[in-house]
Amino acid sequence: MTDGTNPPSHPQPEPAPGSGGYGFPPGPPAQGGYGYPTPSAGYGYPQTGQQPNPYQQDPGGGYPQDPGGGYQQDPGGGYQQDPGVYAPDPGGYQQDAGGGQWASPPAQPGFTKLAGPDLPGASQQPDWEAMADRSAAERRKKRLWTLGGGVTVLALLAGGGTFFLLGGDEDGQDAQPANSASASPEPDDSKGPAAYTATVAGDDTLLRDSYGNMGIRLGPDLKVGPLGKRFQVIGKGNGNSWGQSAEPVVDVTKSFTVTARAYNSATKGSRIIMSQGDGESFSFELGVNEVNGKQAWIFRVQTGDKGAAATTRTVTAEGLSMVKTPTLLMATYDAEKKAIALYVDGKKAGETPVPPIWQAPGPLQLGRSKHHNIWTGPWQGALHSIKTYDMAFTEEQAAGYKEGKLEPSPKPTHAWLLT
């Protein structure tokens, strides 16, 4: 900017003859004039065949000239263009809507024209204030997006604490809510919960063992179904509602714990969650049985090789809501104490001393048990979070397992359908 007075004059020596003068190359100008293409006739340019004056355009076509035939020289020895007009864009001019005037393209966003005479090659400078404003606006937008994303995550967490046991099947079972929070550790999965699969890849009838290599083959009517983003199995309560491992899973000669989350939809009869053995009788069974004319949760072991009722030992949990009630069942055998115990939703239902458990031949069973060479207790309802441990949980550990506060957390020997 200037204060309105002319700047001091600095006379420059006249250019040598033939040098071109003031930065122009020596000799006659190239056709079209110093980098501008030769235009065709029209819009103020001379007809083909006429030699245009590179310094003088048709008065209808561009910049006005001074009376001397060239650009007006400022007192400082440089050229002064018509105020308010930008220096030519190297990319060319644009014609206005009237078809006569050729004007410079509009200034780009973030740049402004310098005050005073234009300088060659520097007709545009950054508008630092405008650029700073845009940068601040972008930062504000990012903060709003970050805040909005955090609120969304909190809302999802707040509303995502409950999944549903989708127990509906051909028998008309209704979907019921169940707390899906796991009460014990799950295997590390770097891909996150969404990557969990219930079955072995390529075989949707073989449950995947999350802690070992013991898959469970599903019968025709024990089907995998959704449980939130995880899975459960649903049985119809008929002879095909079973699952079976390839080999025995539990060593009944040593301490062990078996546990599962169950949803029983049968109103009567015997319904077995799991057992072991496929010979004449079972080694142990966990599930539902009628006691004194009413259903009750039971944990039963066989101590004789003939499967006689006289050699069984049973712990029961009576007087509880049995039908369409999501329930955590846990059964233990303490080989040192020679006792079995049953826990329902983390609370001890009972304990009884036992002789050594008979080691029946055959694998782990889901949804059925063998009594005198006959399969009994077909499961009707849903099952998930099925686990086995090579230790007997104490009363405190069983309560901690239910609340998900078991420290240190024992590692299962086998696990299926984790949630």
CSV table of C-alpha atoms in Angstrom, one decimal:
chain,number,residue,atom,x,y,z
A,1,MET,CA,0.0,0.0,0.0
A,2,THR,CA,1.1,3.6,-0.6
A,3,ASP,CA,0.1,6.8,1.1
A,4,GLY,CA,-1.0,8.4,-2.2
A,5,THR,CA,2.3,10.0,-3.0
A,6,ASN,CA,4.4,8.9,-5.9
A,7,PRO,CA,7.3,6.7,-4.8
A,8,PRO,CA,10.9,7.9,-5.4
A,9,SER,CA,12.0,7.7,-9.0
A,10,HIS,CA,14.9,5.5,-9.8
A,11,PRO,CA,15.8,6.1,-13.4
A,12,GLN,CA,17.1,3.1,-15.3
A,13,PRO,CA,19.6,3.1,-18.1
A,14,GLU,CA,18.2,2.8,-21.6
A,15,PRO,CA,18.6,-0.8,-22.9
A,16,ALA,CA,21.2,-1.4,-25.5
A,17,PRO,CA,20.0,-1.3,-29.1
A,18,GLY,CA,18.8,-4.7,-30.3
A,19,SER,CA,18.8,-6.2,-26.8
A,20,GLY,CA,15.0,-6.3,-26.6
A,21,GLY,CA,14.9,-4.1,-23.5
A,22,TYR,CA,13.3,-4.5,-20.2
A,23,GLY,CA,13.5,-8.3,-20.0
A,24,PHE,CA,12.2,-9.1,-23.5
A,25,PRO,CA,14.4,-11.3,-25.7
A,26,PRO,CA,16.4,-9.6,-28.5
A,27,GLY,CA,15.2,-9.6,-32.0
A,28,PRO,CA,11.7,-9.4,-33.5
A,29,PRO,CA,8.9,-10.9,-31.4
A,30,ALA,CA,7.7,-14.4,-32.2
A,31,GLN,CA,4.6,-14.9,-34.2
A,32,GLY,CA,1.7,-14.1,-31.8
A,33,GLY,CA,3.9,-12.2,-29.4
A,34,TYR,CA,6.0,-13.4,-26.4
A,35,GLY,CA,4.3,-16.7,-25.6
A,36,TYR,CA,0.7,-15.9,-26.7
A,37,PRO,CA,-0.7,-18.1,-29.5
A,38,THR,CA,-1.5,-16.7,-32.8
A,39,PRO,CA,-5.3,-16.2,-32.7
A,40,SER,CA,-7.6,-16.8,-35.6
A,41,ALA,CA,-9.6,-13.9,-37.0
A,42,GLY,CA,-12.2,-12.5,-34.8
A,43,TYR,CA,-12.6,-11.0,-31.4
A,44,GLY,CA,-10.4,-8.1,-32.2
A,45,TYR,CA,-7.4,-9.9,-33.6
A,46,PRO,CA,-6.1,-9.1,-37.1
A,47,GLN,CA,-6.9,-11.3,-40.1
A,48,THR,CA,-4.6,-14.1,-41.1
A,49,GLY,CA,-1.7,-12.8,-43.0
A,50,GLN,CA,-1.4,-9.6,-41.1
A,51,GLN,CA,1.5,-9.2,-38.7
A,52,PRO,CA,0.0,-8.3,-35.3
A,53,ASN,CA,1.7,-5.8,-33.1
A,54,PRO,CA,2.5,-7.9,-30.0
A,55,TYR,CA,2.1,-4.8,-27.8
A,56,GLN,CA,-1.2,-3.6,-29.1
A,57,GLN,CA,-4.4,-5.6,-29.2
A,58,ASP,CA,-7.6,-4.4,-30.9
A,59,PRO,CA,-9.4,-2.0,-28.6
A,60,GLY,CA,-12.2,-4.5,-28.5
A,61,GLY,CA,-10.0,-7.4,-27.2
A,62,GLY,CA,-8.0,-6.8,-24.1
A,63,TYR,CA,-5.9,-4.3,-22.3
A,64,PRO,CA,-5.8,-0.6,-23.3
A,65,GLN,CA,-2.5,0.8,-24.4
A,66,ASP,CA,-1.0,4.1,-23.5
A,67,PRO,CA,-0.6,6.7,-26.3
A,68,GLY,CA,3.1,5.6,-26.7
A,69,GLY,CA,2.1,2.2,-28.1
A,70,GLY,CA,3.3,0.2,-25.2
A,71,TYR,CA,2.7,-0.4,-21.5
A,72,GLN,CA,2.9,2.6,-19.3
A,73,GLN,CA,6.2,2.6,-17.4
A,74,ASP,CA,6.0,3.4,-13.7
A,75,PRO,CA,8.5,5.8,-12.2
A,76,GLY,CA,10.4,2.9,-10.7
A,77,GLY,CA,11.4,1.5,-14.1
A,78,GLY,CA,8.9,-1.4,-14.3
A,79,TYR,CA,5.7,-1.9,-16.2
A,80,GLN,CA,2.4,-0.9,-14.8
A,81,GLN,CA,-0.7,-2.7,-15.9
A,82,ASP,CA,-4.2,-1.2,-15.8
A,83,PRO,CA,-5.2,-1.1,-12.1
A,84,GLY,CA,-7.8,-3.8,-11.1
A,85,VAL,CA,-6.7,-6.3,-13.8
A,86,TYR,CA,-4.8,-9.4,-12.9
A,87,ALA,CA,-1.6,-10.5,-14.7
A,88,PRO,CA,-2.4,-13.0,-17.4
A,89,ASP,CA,-2.9,-16.5,-16.2
A,90,PRO,CA,-0.4,-18.9,-17.9
A,91,GLY,CA,-3.3,-21.1,-18.7
A,92,GLY,CA,-4.9,-18.5,-21.0
A,93,TYR,CA,-7.8,-16.1,-20.9
A,94,GLN,CA,-11.5,-16.6,-20.7
A,95,GLN,CA,-14.0,-14.9,-22.9
A,96,ASP,CA,-16.8,-13.0,-21.2
A,97,ALA,CA,-20.4,-13.7,-21.9
A,98,GLY,CA,-20.6,-10.8,-24.4
A,99,GLY,CA,-18.1,-12.4,-26.8
A,100,GLY,CA,-15.8,-9.4,-26.9
A,101,GLN,CA,-13.8,-8.8,-23.8
A,102,TRP,CA,-11.1,-11.3,-22.8
A,103,ALA,CA,-10.6,-11.1,-19.0
A,104,SER,CA,-8.5,-12.9,-16.5
A,105,PRO,CA,-10.1,-15.9,-14.7
A,106,PRO,CA,-11.5,-15.2,-11.3
A,107,ALA,CA,-9.2,-15.3,-8.3
A,108,GLN,CA,-8.9,-18.7,-6.6
A,109,PRO,CA,-10.4,-19.2,-3.1
A,110,GLY,CA,-7.9,-18.3,-0.3
A,111,PHE,CA,-6.0,-15.7,-2.5
A,112,THR,CA,-6.5,-12.0,-2.9
A,113,LYS,CA,-5.1,-9.4,-5.3
A,114,LEU,CA,-2.3,-7.2,-4.0
A,115,ALA,CA,-3.1,-3.5,-3.5
A,116,GLY,CA,-1.3,-1.2,-5.9
A,117,PRO,CA,0.3,-2.1,-9.2
A,118,ASP,CA,0.6,-5.8,-10.0
A,119,LEU,CA,4.0,-7.5,-9.9
A,120,PRO,CA,4.8,-9.9,-12.7
A,121,GLY,CA,4.4,-13.5,-11.6
A,122,ALA,CA,3.0,-12.5,-8.2
A,123,SER,CA,-0.5,-11.2,-8.9
A,124,GLN,CA,-2.0,-13.5,-6.3
A,125,GLN,CA,-1.0,-14.0,-2.6
A,126,PRO,CA,-2.5,-16.3,0.1
A,127,ASP,CA,-5.3,-14.8,2.1
A,128,TRP,CA,-3.9,-16.1,5.4
A,129,GLU,CA,-6.9,-14.9,7.4
A,130,ALA,CA,-9.4,-16.8,5.2
A,131,MET,CA,-7.2,-19.9,5.2
A,132,ALA,CA,-7.0,-19.8,9.1
A,133,ASP,CA,-10.8,-19.4,9.3
A,134,ARG,CA,-11.2,-22.5,7.1
A,135,SER,CA,-8.7,-24.5,9.2
A,136,ALA,CA,-10.5,-23.6,12.4
A,137,ALA,CA,-13.9,-24.6,10.9
A,138,GLU,CA,-12.4,-28.0,9.9
A,139,ARG,CA,-11.1,-28.5,13.4
A,140,ARG,CA,-14.5,-27.7,14.9
A,141,LYS,CA,-16.2,-30.1,12.5
A,142,LYS,CA,-13.8,-32.9,13.6
A,143,ARG,CA,-14.5,-32.2,17.2
A,144,LEU,CA,-18.2,-32.4,16.6
A,145,TRP,CA,-17.8,-35.8,14.8
A,146,THR,CA,-15.7,-37.2,17.6
A,147,LEU,CA,-18.2,-36.0,20.2
A,148,GLY,CA,-21.1,-37.5,18.3
A,149,GLY,CA,-19.3,-40.8,17.8
A,150,GLY,CA,-18.6,-41.0,21.6
A,151,VAL,CA,-22.2,-40.4,22.4
A,152,THR,CA,-23.3,-43.1,20.0
A,153,VAL,CA,-20.9,-45.6,21.5
A,154,LEU,CA,-22.1,-44.8,25.0
A,155,ALA,CA,-25.7,-45.2,23.9
A,156,LEU,CA,-25.0,-48.6,22.3
A,157,LEU,CA,-23.2,-49.8,25.4
A,158,ALA,CA,-26.0,-48.6,27.6
A,159,GLY,CA,-28.7,-50.3,25.5
A,160,GLY,CA,-26.7,-53.4,24.6
A,161,GLY,CA,-26.5,-55.2,28.0
A,162,THR,CA,-29.3,-57.7,27.1
A,163,PHE,CA,-29.6,-60.2,24.4
A,164,PHE,CA,-32.4,-62.6,23.7
A,165,LEU,CA,-32.6,-66.3,23.8
A,166,LEU,CA,-34.2,-67.0,20.5
A,167,GLY,CA,-35.9,-70.2,21.6
A,168,GLY,CA,-38.6,-70.2,18.9
A,169,ASP,CA,-38.7,-73.4,16.9
A,170,GLU,CA,-41.3,-75.5,15.1
A,171,ASP,CA,-42.9,-76.4,18.4
A,172,GLY,CA,-43.8,-72.7,18.9
A,173,GLN,CA,-41.4,-71.8,21.7
A,174,ASP,CA,-41.3,-68.0,22.4
A,175,ALA,CA,-38.2,-65.8,22.4
A,176,GLN,CA,-37.2,-64.9,26.0
A,177,PRO,CA,-34.7,-62.4,27.4
A,178,ALA,CA,-31.5,-63.6,29.0
A,179,ASN,CA,-28.4,-61.9,30.4
A,180,SER,CA,-25.7,-62.7,27.8
A,181,ALA,CA,-22.7,-61.5,29.8
A,182,SER,CA,-20.2,-64.2,30.2
A,183,ALA,CA,-19.3,-65.1,33.8
A,184,SER,CA,-15.9,-66.5,32.9
A,185,PRO,CA,-13.0,-65.6,30.6
A,186,GLU,CA,-13.2,-66.4,26.9
A,187,PRO,CA,-10.3,-67.2,24.6
A,188,ASP,CA,-8.5,-64.2,23.2
A,189,ASP,CA,-9.8,-63.2,19.8
A,190,SER,CA,-7.9,-60.3,18.2
A,191,LYS,CA,-10.7,-60.0,15.6
A,192,GLY,CA,-13.3,-59.1,18.2
A,193,PRO,CA,-16.6,-60.7,19.2
A,194,ALA,CA,-18.1,-60.4,15.7
A,195,ALA,CA,-15.5,-63.0,14.5
A,196,TYR,CA,-16.7,-65.7,16.9
A,197,THR,CA,-18.1,-68.8,15.2
A,198,ALA,CA,-20.1,-71.5,16.9
A,199,THR,CA,-19.3,-74.3,14.5
A,200,VAL,CA,-16.2,-75.6,12.8
A,201,ALA,CA,-15.5,-73.9,9.5
A,202,GLY,CA,-17.2,-75.8,6.6
A,203,ASP,CA,-19.3,-78.0,9.0
A,204,ASP,CA,-22.4,-76.3,10.5
A,205,THR,CA,-23.3,-79.5,12.5
A,206,LEU,CA,-20.1,-79.7,14.5
A,207,LEU,CA,-19.8,-77.3,17.5
A,208,ARG,CA,-16.4,-75.7,17.8
A,209,ASP,CA,-14.4,-76.2,21.0
A,210,SER,CA,-13.1,-72.8,22.0
A,211,TYR,CA,-10.5,-74.2,24.5
A,212,GLY,CA,-9.7,-77.7,23.1
A,213,ASN,CA,-10.1,-79.9,20.1
A,214,MET,CA,-13.3,-81.7,21.1
A,215,GLY,CA,-16.1,-80.9,18.7
A,216,ILE,CA,-19.7,-81.9,19.4
A,217,ARG,CA,-21.7,-83.4,16.6
A,218,LEU,CA,-25.3,-82.2,16.5
A,219,GLY,CA,-28.3,-84.4,15.9
A,220,PRO,CA,-31.0,-83.5,13.4
A,221,ASP,CA,-33.2,-81.6,15.9
A,222,LEU,CA,-30.5,-79.8,18.0
A,223,LYS,CA,-30.0,-76.7,15.9
A,224,VAL,CA,-27.7,-73.7,16.2
A,225,GLY,CA,-29.6,-70.4,16.6
A,226,PRO,CA,-28.7,-66.8,17.2
A,227,LEU,CA,-28.1,-65.3,20.6
A,228,GLY,CA,-27.4,-61.6,20.1
A,229,LYS,CA,-24.2,-61.6,18.1
A,230,ARG,CA,-23.3,-65.1,19.4
A,231,PHE,CA,-25.1,-68.5,19.3
A,232,GLN,CA,-27.0,-71.2,21.2
A,233,VAL,CA,-28.4,-74.6,20.4
A,234,ILE,CA,-32.2,-75.2,20.5
A,235,GLY,CA,-33.7,-78.7,21.1
A,236,LYS,CA,-37.2,-79.8,20.2
A,237,GLY,CA,-37.5,-82.3,23.0
A,238,ASN,CA,-37.6,-85.4,20.7
A,239,GLY,CA,-35.3,-88.3,20.1
A,240,ASN,CA,-33.2,-86.3,17.6
A,241,SER,CA,-32.5,-83.4,20.0
A,242,TRP,CA,-29.0,-84.4,21.0
A,243,GLY,CA,-25.3,-83.7,20.5
A,244,GLN,CA,-22.3,-86.0,21.0
A,245,SER,CA,-18.5,-85.6,21.2
A,246,ALA,CA,-16.2,-88.1,19.6
A,247,GLU,CA,-14.5,-89.1,22.9
A,248,PRO,CA,-15.1,-88.7,26.7
A,249,VAL,CA,-14.5,-85.1,27.8
A,250,VAL,CA,-14.6,-85.4,31.7
A,251,ASP,CA,-12.3,-87.6,33.7
A,252,VAL,CA,-14.7,-88.6,36.4
A,253,THR,CA,-12.0,-90.2,38.5
A,254,LYS,CA,-10.7,-86.7,39.3
A,255,SER,CA,-12.2,-83.4,40.5
A,256,PHE,CA,-14.3,-81.7,37.8
A,257,THR,CA,-16.9,-79.0,37.2
A,258,VAL,CA,-19.4,-78.8,34.4
A,259,THR,CA,-21.6,-75.7,33.8
A,260,ALA,CA,-24.1,-74.4,31.2
A,261,ARG,CA,-26.7,-71.7,30.8
A,262,ALA,CA,-30.1,-73.3,30.2
A,263,TYR,CA,-33.6,-72.3,29.1
A,264,ASN,CA,-36.1,-75.1,29.7
A,265,SER,CA,-39.4,-74.9,27.8
A,266,ALA,CA,-40.7,-78.3,28.9
A,267,THR,CA,-43.4,-78.3,31.6
A,268,LYS,CA,-43.0,-81.9,32.6
A,269,GLY,CA,-40.7,-84.9,32.4
A,270,SER,CA,-37.0,-85.5,32.5
A,271,ARG,CA,-34.8,-83.1,30.5
A,272,ILE,CA,-31.1,-83.6,30.4
A,273,ILE,CA,-28.6,-80.7,29.7
A,274,MET,CA,-25.5,-82.9,29.5
A,275,SER,CA,-24.3,-86.3,30.6
A,276,GLN,CA,-21.4,-88.6,29.8
A,277,GLY,CA,-21.4,-92.3,28.6
A,278,ASP,CA,-23.2,-94.2,25.9
A,279,GLY,CA,-23.0,-97.7,27.3
A,280,GLU,CA,-25.6,-99.3,29.6
A,281,SER,CA,-25.7,-96.2,31.9
A,282,PHE,CA,-24.2,-92.8,32.5
A,283,SER,CA,-21.4,-91.6,34.7
A,284,PHE,CA,-23.1,-88.2,35.5
A,285,GLU,CA,-26.1,-86.2,34.3
A,286,LEU,CA,-27.2,-82.6,34.8
A,287,GLY,CA,-30.7,-81.4,34.0
A,288,VAL,CA,-34.3,-81.5,35.0
A,289,ASN,CA,-36.2,-84.3,36.7
A,290,GLU,CA,-39.5,-84.7,38.5
A,291,VAL,CA,-39.1,-84.8,42.2
A,292,ASN,CA,-42.1,-85.3,44.5
A,293,GLY,CA,-44.3,-84.7,41.5
A,294,LYS,CA,-42.7,-81.4,40.4
A,295,GLN,CA,-39.8,-80.5,38.2
A,296,ALA,CA,-36.5,-79.8,39.9
A,297,TRP,CA,-32.9,-79.2,38.8
A,298,ILE,CA,-30.8,-82.3,39.5
A,299,PHE,CA,-27.1,-83.4,39.4
A,300,ARG,CA,-26.8,-87.2,39.5
A,301,VAL,CA,-23.8,-89.6,39.4
A,302,GLN,CA,-23.7,-93.4,39.0
A,303,THR,CA,-21.4,-95.3,41.3
A,304,GLY,CA,-22.1,-98.8,40.1
A,305,ASP,CA,-21.5,-100.5,36.7
A,306,LYS,CA,-25.1,-101.8,36.4
A,307,GLY,CA,-26.9,-98.4,36.5
A,308,ALA,CA,-29.1,-99.4,39.3
A,309,ALA,CA,-31.1,-96.7,41.1
A,310,ALA,CA,-29.6,-97.9,44.4
A,311,THR,CA,-26.1,-97.0,43.3
A,312,THR,CA,-26.9,-93.4,42.1
A,313,ARG,CA,-26.4,-90.3,44.2
A,314,THR,CA,-28.4,-87.1,43.5
A,315,VAL,CA,-28.4,-83.5,44.5
A,316,THR,CA,-31.6,-81.5,43.8
A,317,ALA,CA,-32.8,-77.9,43.7
A,318,GLU,CA,-36.5,-77.9,44.3
A,319,GLY,CA,-39.1,-75.1,44.5
A,320,LEU,CA,-37.5,-72.9,41.8
A,321,SER,CA,-39.1,-71.5,38.6
A,322,MET,CA,-38.3,-74.2,36.1
A,323,VAL,CA,-40.1,-73.2,32.9
A,324,LYS,CA,-39.0,-70.5,30.5
A,325,THR,CA,-36.5,-69.1,33.0
A,326,PRO,CA,-32.9,-68.5,31.9
A,327,THR,CA,-30.8,-70.3,34.5
A,328,LEU,CA,-27.0,-70.9,35.2
A,329,LEU,CA,-26.4,-74.5,36.3
A,330,MET,CA,-23.1,-75.7,37.8
A,331,ALA,CA,-22.2,-79.2,39.0
A,332,THR,CA,-19.0,-80.2,40.8
A,333,TYR,CA,-17.2,-83.3,42.0
A,334,ASP,CA,-14.5,-83.0,44.6
A,335,ALA,CA,-12.4,-86.1,44.5
A,336,GLU,CA,-10.6,-85.3,47.8
A,337,LYS,CA,-13.8,-84.6,49.7
A,338,LYS,CA,-15.6,-87.4,47.8
A,339,ALA,CA,-18.7,-85.1,47.4
A,340,ILE,CA,-20.8,-83.7,44.7
A,341,ALA,CA,-22.6,-80.3,44.7
A,342,LEU,CA,-25.1,-78.4,42.6
A,343,TYR,CA,-25.2,-74.6,42.2
A,344,VAL,CA,-28.2,-72.7,40.6
A,345,ASP,CA,-27.5,-69.1,39.6
A,346,GLY,CA,-24.3,-69.0,41.7
A,347,LYS,CA,-26.1,-70.3,44.9
A,348,LYS,CA,-25.4,-73.7,46.4
A,349,ALA,CA,-28.5,-75.9,46.2
A,350,GLY,CA,-27.0,-78.9,48.0
A,351,GLU,CA,-24.1,-81.3,48.5
A,352,THR,CA,-23.9,-85.0,49.2
A,353,PRO,CA,-21.0,-87.5,49.8
A,354,VAL,CA,-20.5,-90.1,47.2
A,355,PRO,CA,-18.4,-93.2,46.6
A,356,PRO,CA,-16.1,-93.1,43.5
A,357,ILE,CA,-18.0,-92.4,40.3
A,358,TRP,CA,-18.3,-95.2,37.8
A,359,GLN,CA,-16.4,-94.4,34.7
A,360,ALA,CA,-18.9,-95.3,32.0
A,361,PRO,CA,-17.6,-95.8,28.5
A,362,GLY,CA,-18.5,-93.3,25.8
A,363,PRO,CA,-18.4,-89.6,25.0
A,364,LEU,CA,-20.0,-86.4,26.4
A,365,GLN,CA,-23.7,-86.0,25.5
A,366,LEU,CA,-25.8,-82.9,25.1
A,367,GLY,CA,-29.6,-83.2,25.5
A,368,ARG,CA,-29.9,-86.8,26.6
A,369,SER,CA,-28.7,-89.5,29.0
A,370,LYS,CA,-28.4,-93.3,28.9
A,371,HIS,CA,-30.5,-95.3,31.4
A,372,HIS,CA,-30.4,-99.1,31.2
A,373,ASN,CA,-29.4,-98.9,27.5
A,374,ILE,CA,-32.2,-96.5,26.6
A,375,TRP,CA,-31.7,-92.8,25.7
A,376,THR,CA,-33.8,-90.6,28.0
A,377,GLY,CA,-34.4,-86.9,28.8
A,378,PRO,CA,-34.4,-85.3,25.4
A,379,TRP,CA,-33.8,-81.5,25.8
A,380,GLN,CA,-36.5,-79.0,25.0
A,381,GLY,CA,-35.3,-75.4,25.0
A,382,ALA,CA,-32.0,-73.6,24.6
A,383,LEU,CA,-28.4,-74.1,25.8
A,384,HIS,CA,-25.2,-72.1,25.6
A,385,SER,CA,-21.9,-71.3,27.5
A,386,ILE,CA,-21.2,-75.0,28.0
A,387,LYS,CA,-17.9,-75.5,29.8
A,388,THR,CA,-15.9,-78.2,31.6
A,389,TYR,CA,-13.1,-77.7,34.2
A,390,ASP,CA,-10.6,-80.1,35.8
A,391,MET,CA,-11.2,-78.7,39.3
A,392,ALA,CA,-14.1,-78.5,41.7
A,393,PHE,CA,-15.4,-75.0,42.2
A,394,THR,CA,-15.9,-73.8,45.8
A,395,GLU,CA,-19.0,-72.0,46.9
A,396,GLU,CA,-17.2,-68.7,46.7
A,397,GLN,CA,-15.9,-69.4,43.2
A,398,ALA,CA,-19.4,-70.4,42.0
A,399,ALA,CA,-20.8,-67.1,43.2
A,400,GLY,CA,-18.0,-65.2,41.6
A,401,TYR,CA,-18.5,-67.1,38.4
A,402,LYS,CA,-22.1,-66.0,38.3
A,403,GLU,CA,-21.2,-62.3,38.8
A,404,GLY,CA,-18.3,-62.4,36.4
A,405,LYS,CA,-15.9,-61.5,39.2
A,406,LEU,CA,-14.0,-64.8,39.6
A,407,GLU,CA,-10.3,-63.9,40.3
A,408,PRO,CA,-8.1,-65.5,39.3
A,409,SER,CA,-10.2,-67.0,36.5
A,410,PRO,CA,-9.7,-70.7,36.0
A,411,LYS,CA,-9.2,-71.8,32.4
A,412,PRO,CA,-11.8,-74.3,31.1
A,413,THR,CA,-10.6,-77.6,29.6
A,414,HIS,CA,-13.3,-77.4,26.9
A,415,ALA,CA,-16.0,-74.8,26.0
A,416,TRP,CA,-18.8,-74.5,23.4
A,417,LEU,CA,-21.2,-71.8,22.4
A,418,LEU,CA,-19.6,-69.0,24.4
A,419,THR,CA,-21.4,-65.7,24.9
